[in-house]
CSV table of C-alpha atoms in Angstrom, one decimal:
chain,number,residue,atom,x,y,z
A,6,SER,CA,10.0,-18.8,-47.4
A,7,ILE,CA,8.6,-19.0,-43.9
A,8,PRO,CA,5.3,-20.2,-43.3
A,9,GLY,CA,3.2,-17.1,-42.1
A,10,MET,CA,6.3,-14.6,-42.9
A,11,THR,CA,5.5,-12.1,-45.1
A,12,VAL,CA,8.7,-10.1,-46.4
A,13,TYR,CA,9.1,-7.0,-48.1
A,14,ARG,CA,11.8,-5.5,-50.0
A,15,PRO,CA,11.4,-1.7,-50.8
A,16,ALA,CA,12.4,0.4,-53.6
A,17,ASP,CA,12.4,3.7,-52.1
A,18,PRO,CA,10.8,5.6,-48.9
A,19,VAL,CA,7.2,5.4,-49.9
A,20,GLU,CA,7.3,1.8,-50.3
A,21,THR,CA,8.9,1.4,-47.2
A,22,ALA,CA,6.1,3.3,-45.4
A,23,ALA,CA,3.7,1.0,-47.4
A,24,ALA,CA,5.2,-2.1,-46.0
A,25,TRP,CA,5.6,-0.6,-42.4
A,26,VAL,CA,1.8,0.1,-42.6
A,27,TYR,CA,1.1,-3.4,-43.5
A,28,ALA,CA,3.2,-5.0,-40.9
A,29,ILE,CA,1.5,-3.0,-38.1
A,30,GLU,CA,-1.9,-3.8,-39.6
A,31,ASN,CA,-1.8,-7.5,-40.3
A,32,GLN,CA,-1.3,-10.5,-38.1
A,33,GLY,CA,1.8,-12.5,-38.3
A,34,PRO,CA,5.6,-11.7,-38.8
A,35,THR,CA,7.0,-9.4,-41.0
A,36,CYS,CA,10.3,-8.6,-42.2
A,37,LEU,CA,11.3,-5.5,-43.9
A,38,VAL,CA,14.4,-6.3,-46.0
A,39,LEU,CA,15.9,-2.6,-46.6
A,40,THR,CA,19.4,-1.3,-48.4
A,41,ARG,CA,22.2,1.0,-47.6
A,42,GLN,CA,22.4,2.4,-50.5
A,43,ASN,CA,20.8,5.9,-51.4
A,44,LEU,CA,17.8,5.2,-53.0
A,45,PRO,CA,16.0,7.5,-55.2
A,46,LEU,CA,11.9,8.6,-54.2
A,47,TYR,CA,10.0,8.1,-57.2
A,48,PRO,CA,7.7,10.8,-58.2
A,49,GLY,CA,4.3,10.6,-56.5
A,50,GLU,CA,2.6,8.2,-54.6
A,51,ILE,CA,3.0,5.3,-56.9
A,52,GLY,CA,4.6,3.8,-53.9
A,53,LYS,CA,1.9,3.5,-51.9
A,54,ASN,CA,0.8,0.3,-54.4
A,55,ALA,CA,3.4,-1.6,-52.7
A,56,ARG,CA,0.2,-2.6,-50.3
A,57,TYR,CA,-0.6,-4.8,-53.1
A,58,GLY,CA,2.6,-6.5,-52.9
A,59,GLY,CA,3.3,-5.9,-56.7
A,60,TYR,CA,2.4,-3.0,-59.1
A,61,ILE,CA,2.9,-1.3,-62.3
A,62,LEU,CA,6.0,1.0,-61.1
A,63,SER,CA,6.3,2.6,-64.9
A,64,ARG,CA,4.0,2.1,-67.6
A,65,GLU,CA,5.1,1.3,-71.2
A,66,LYS,CA,4.4,3.8,-73.7
A,67,SER,CA,1.9,2.0,-76.2
A,68,GLY,CA,-1.1,-0.1,-74.7
A,69,SER,CA,0.9,-3.2,-74.7
A,70,PRO,CA,4.4,-4.0,-73.5
A,71,ALA,CA,7.1,-6.3,-75.6
A,72,LEU,CA,8.8,-6.9,-72.4
A,73,LEU,CA,8.5,-6.8,-68.5
A,74,LEU,CA,11.1,-5.9,-66.4
A,75,LEU,CA,10.4,-7.2,-62.9
A,76,ALA,CA,12.3,-6.2,-59.9
A,77,THR,CA,12.4,-5.7,-55.9
A,78,GLY,CA,14.1,-3.4,-54.0
A,79,SER,CA,17.1,-1.2,-55.1
A,80,GLU,CA,17.4,-3.2,-58.3
A,81,CYS,CA,14.0,-1.0,-59.6
A,82,GLU,CA,16.2,1.8,-60.4
A,83,LEU,CA,18.1,-0.6,-62.8
A,84,ALA,CA,15.1,-1.7,-64.1
A,85,LEU,CA,13.8,1.9,-64.7
A,86,GLN,CA,17.2,3.2,-66.4
A,87,THR,CA,16.8,-0.2,-68.7
A,88,GLN,CA,13.4,0.9,-69.7
A,89,ALA,CA,14.3,4.2,-70.6
A,90,ALA,CA,17.5,2.7,-73.1
A,91,LEU,CA,15.0,0.2,-74.3
A,92,TRP,CA,12.8,3.0,-75.2
A,93,ASP,CA,15.9,4.8,-77.1
A,94,ARG,CA,15.8,1.5,-78.9
A,95,GLY,CA,12.5,1.8,-79.8
A,96,VAL,CA,11.3,-1.4,-77.9
A,97,ASP,CA,8.3,-0.9,-75.3
A,98,SER,CA,8.3,-2.2,-71.6
A,99,ARG,CA,6.8,-2.4,-68.3
A,100,VAL,CA,8.9,-1.8,-64.8
A,101,ILE,CA,6.6,-4.1,-62.2
A,102,SER,CA,8.3,-3.8,-58.5
A,103,LEU,CA,7.1,-7.0,-56.6
A,104,PRO,CA,8.2,-6.1,-52.9
A,105,SER,CA,6.4,-8.7,-51.5
A,106,TRP,CA,5.8,-12.0,-53.4
A,107,GLU,CA,3.9,-13.3,-50.5
A,108,VAL,CA,1.3,-10.4,-50.4
A,109,PHE,CA,1.1,-10.2,-54.5
A,110,ALA,CA,0.1,-13.9,-54.2
A,111,ARG,CA,-2.7,-13.2,-52.1
A,112,GLN,CA,-4.5,-10.6,-54.7
A,113,THR,CA,-7.3,-11.1,-57.3
A,114,PRO,CA,-6.3,-13.3,-60.4
A,115,GLU,CA,-7.5,-10.6,-62.4
A,116,TYR,CA,-5.2,-8.2,-60.4
A,117,ARG,CA,-2.4,-9.9,-60.7
A,118,GLU,CA,-2.6,-10.4,-64.4
A,119,SER,CA,-3.3,-6.8,-65.3
A,120,VAL,CA,0.2,-6.0,-63.3
A,121,ILE,CA,1.9,-9.1,-65.3
A,122,PRO,CA,0.1,-10.3,-68.0
A,123,ASN,CA,0.2,-13.9,-69.3
A,124,THR,CA,0.8,-12.9,-73.0
A,125,VAL,CA,3.6,-11.4,-72.3
A,126,ARG,CA,6.7,-13.9,-72.1
A,127,ALA,CA,9.6,-12.1,-72.3
A,128,ARG,CA,10.2,-11.2,-69.1
A,129,LEU,CA,13.7,-10.0,-67.2
A,130,GLY,CA,14.0,-10.2,-63.7
A,131,ILE,CA,16.6,-7.9,-62.0
A,132,GLU,CA,17.4,-9.1,-58.3
A,133,ALA,CA,20.7,-8.8,-56.8
A,134,ALA,CA,20.0,-12.1,-55.0
A,135,ALA,CA,19.5,-15.8,-55.9
A,136,ARG,CA,17.2,-16.6,-58.3
A,137,PHE,CA,15.2,-19.1,-56.6
A,138,GLY,CA,11.7,-18.4,-56.8
A,139,TRP,CA,11.8,-15.9,-59.9
A,140,GLU,CA,10.6,-18.8,-61.8
A,141,GLU,CA,7.2,-18.4,-60.9
A,142,PHE,CA,7.1,-14.3,-62.0
A,143,ILE,CA,9.7,-14.6,-65.2
A,144,GLY,CA,8.0,-17.8,-66.6
A,145,LEU,CA,9.7,-20.6,-68.5
A,146,ASP,CA,10.7,-18.0,-71.2
A,147,GLY,CA,12.0,-15.4,-69.2
A,148,ASP,CA,15.5,-14.5,-67.7
A,149,MET,CA,17.2,-13.1,-64.4
A,150,ILE,CA,20.0,-11.1,-63.9
A,151,CYS,CA,21.2,-12.6,-60.3
A,152,MET,CA,23.8,-13.4,-58.1
A,153,LYS,CA,25.1,-16.9,-58.4
A,154,GLY,CA,27.5,-16.7,-55.4
A,155,PHE,CA,27.6,-14.8,-52.1
A,156,GLY,CA,30.6,-13.2,-49.9
A,157,ALA,CA,32.1,-10.6,-52.2
A,158,SER,CA,33.1,-7.5,-50.9
A,159,ALA,CA,33.9,-4.3,-52.6
A,160,PRO,CA,32.0,-1.1,-52.9
A,161,ALA,CA,28.7,-1.7,-54.5
A,162,ALA,CA,29.4,0.1,-57.9
A,163,ARG,CA,31.9,-2.2,-58.6
A,164,LEU,CA,30.2,-5.4,-57.5
A,165,PHE,CA,27.0,-4.9,-59.4
A,166,GLU,CA,29.6,-3.8,-62.4
A,167,LYS,CA,31.0,-7.3,-62.0
A,168,PHE,CA,28.0,-9.0,-61.5
A,169,GLY,CA,26.3,-7.9,-64.3
A,170,PHE,CA,24.0,-5.4,-62.8
A,171,THR,CA,24.3,-2.8,-65.5
A,172,VAL,CA,22.0,-1.0,-67.9
A,173,GLU,CA,24.5,-2.5,-70.8
A,174,ASN,CA,23.9,-5.9,-69.5
A,175,ALA,CA,20.4,-5.4,-68.9
A,176,VAL,CA,19.2,-4.2,-72.1
A,177,GLU,CA,21.5,-6.5,-74.0
A,178,LYS,CA,19.4,-9.6,-72.3
A,179,ALA,CA,16.0,-7.7,-72.7
A,180,LEU,CA,17.1,-7.8,-76.4
A,181,ALA,CA,18.1,-11.4,-76.6
A,182,LEU,CA,14.5,-12.6,-75.5
A,183,LEU,CA,12.9,-10.5,-78.0
A,184,LYS,CA,14.6,-12.6,-80.2
């Protein structure tokens, strides 16, 4: 990262608006990294929580998740689909959107803990970029679905399948973390 630079990678139009407001109201350079993919608008106003840099996009059904699914940008949709598939298998999980690591790092320790509880060590990060930097969030016991190379060219759906950005692969990796 560049000192003083704040990066936002929004998951939907509401997160994009929250990132834009941040860029206007704060000193220093802000980079909005947007996708060309068609993304859904998530229900309600939850995306406004992007102003905190990271937040719970979808809560677990019980009071304590067995697993955390962390993602940014368009990968949040895969995390939500994975959560639904895990629920079908009886595994409770929480989906966390992390649109800005820099802004999330400036939140209080209590807030960060409320989003990413230290007691939940089974964590799967989903990022269609390099793994670099994700260790801070997934910890030593976590795993990643990420890119290990650069330069492939094909329709997005074909590339996502080739590189393991599928619900099936995410569920498999998530279940392996729980063993």
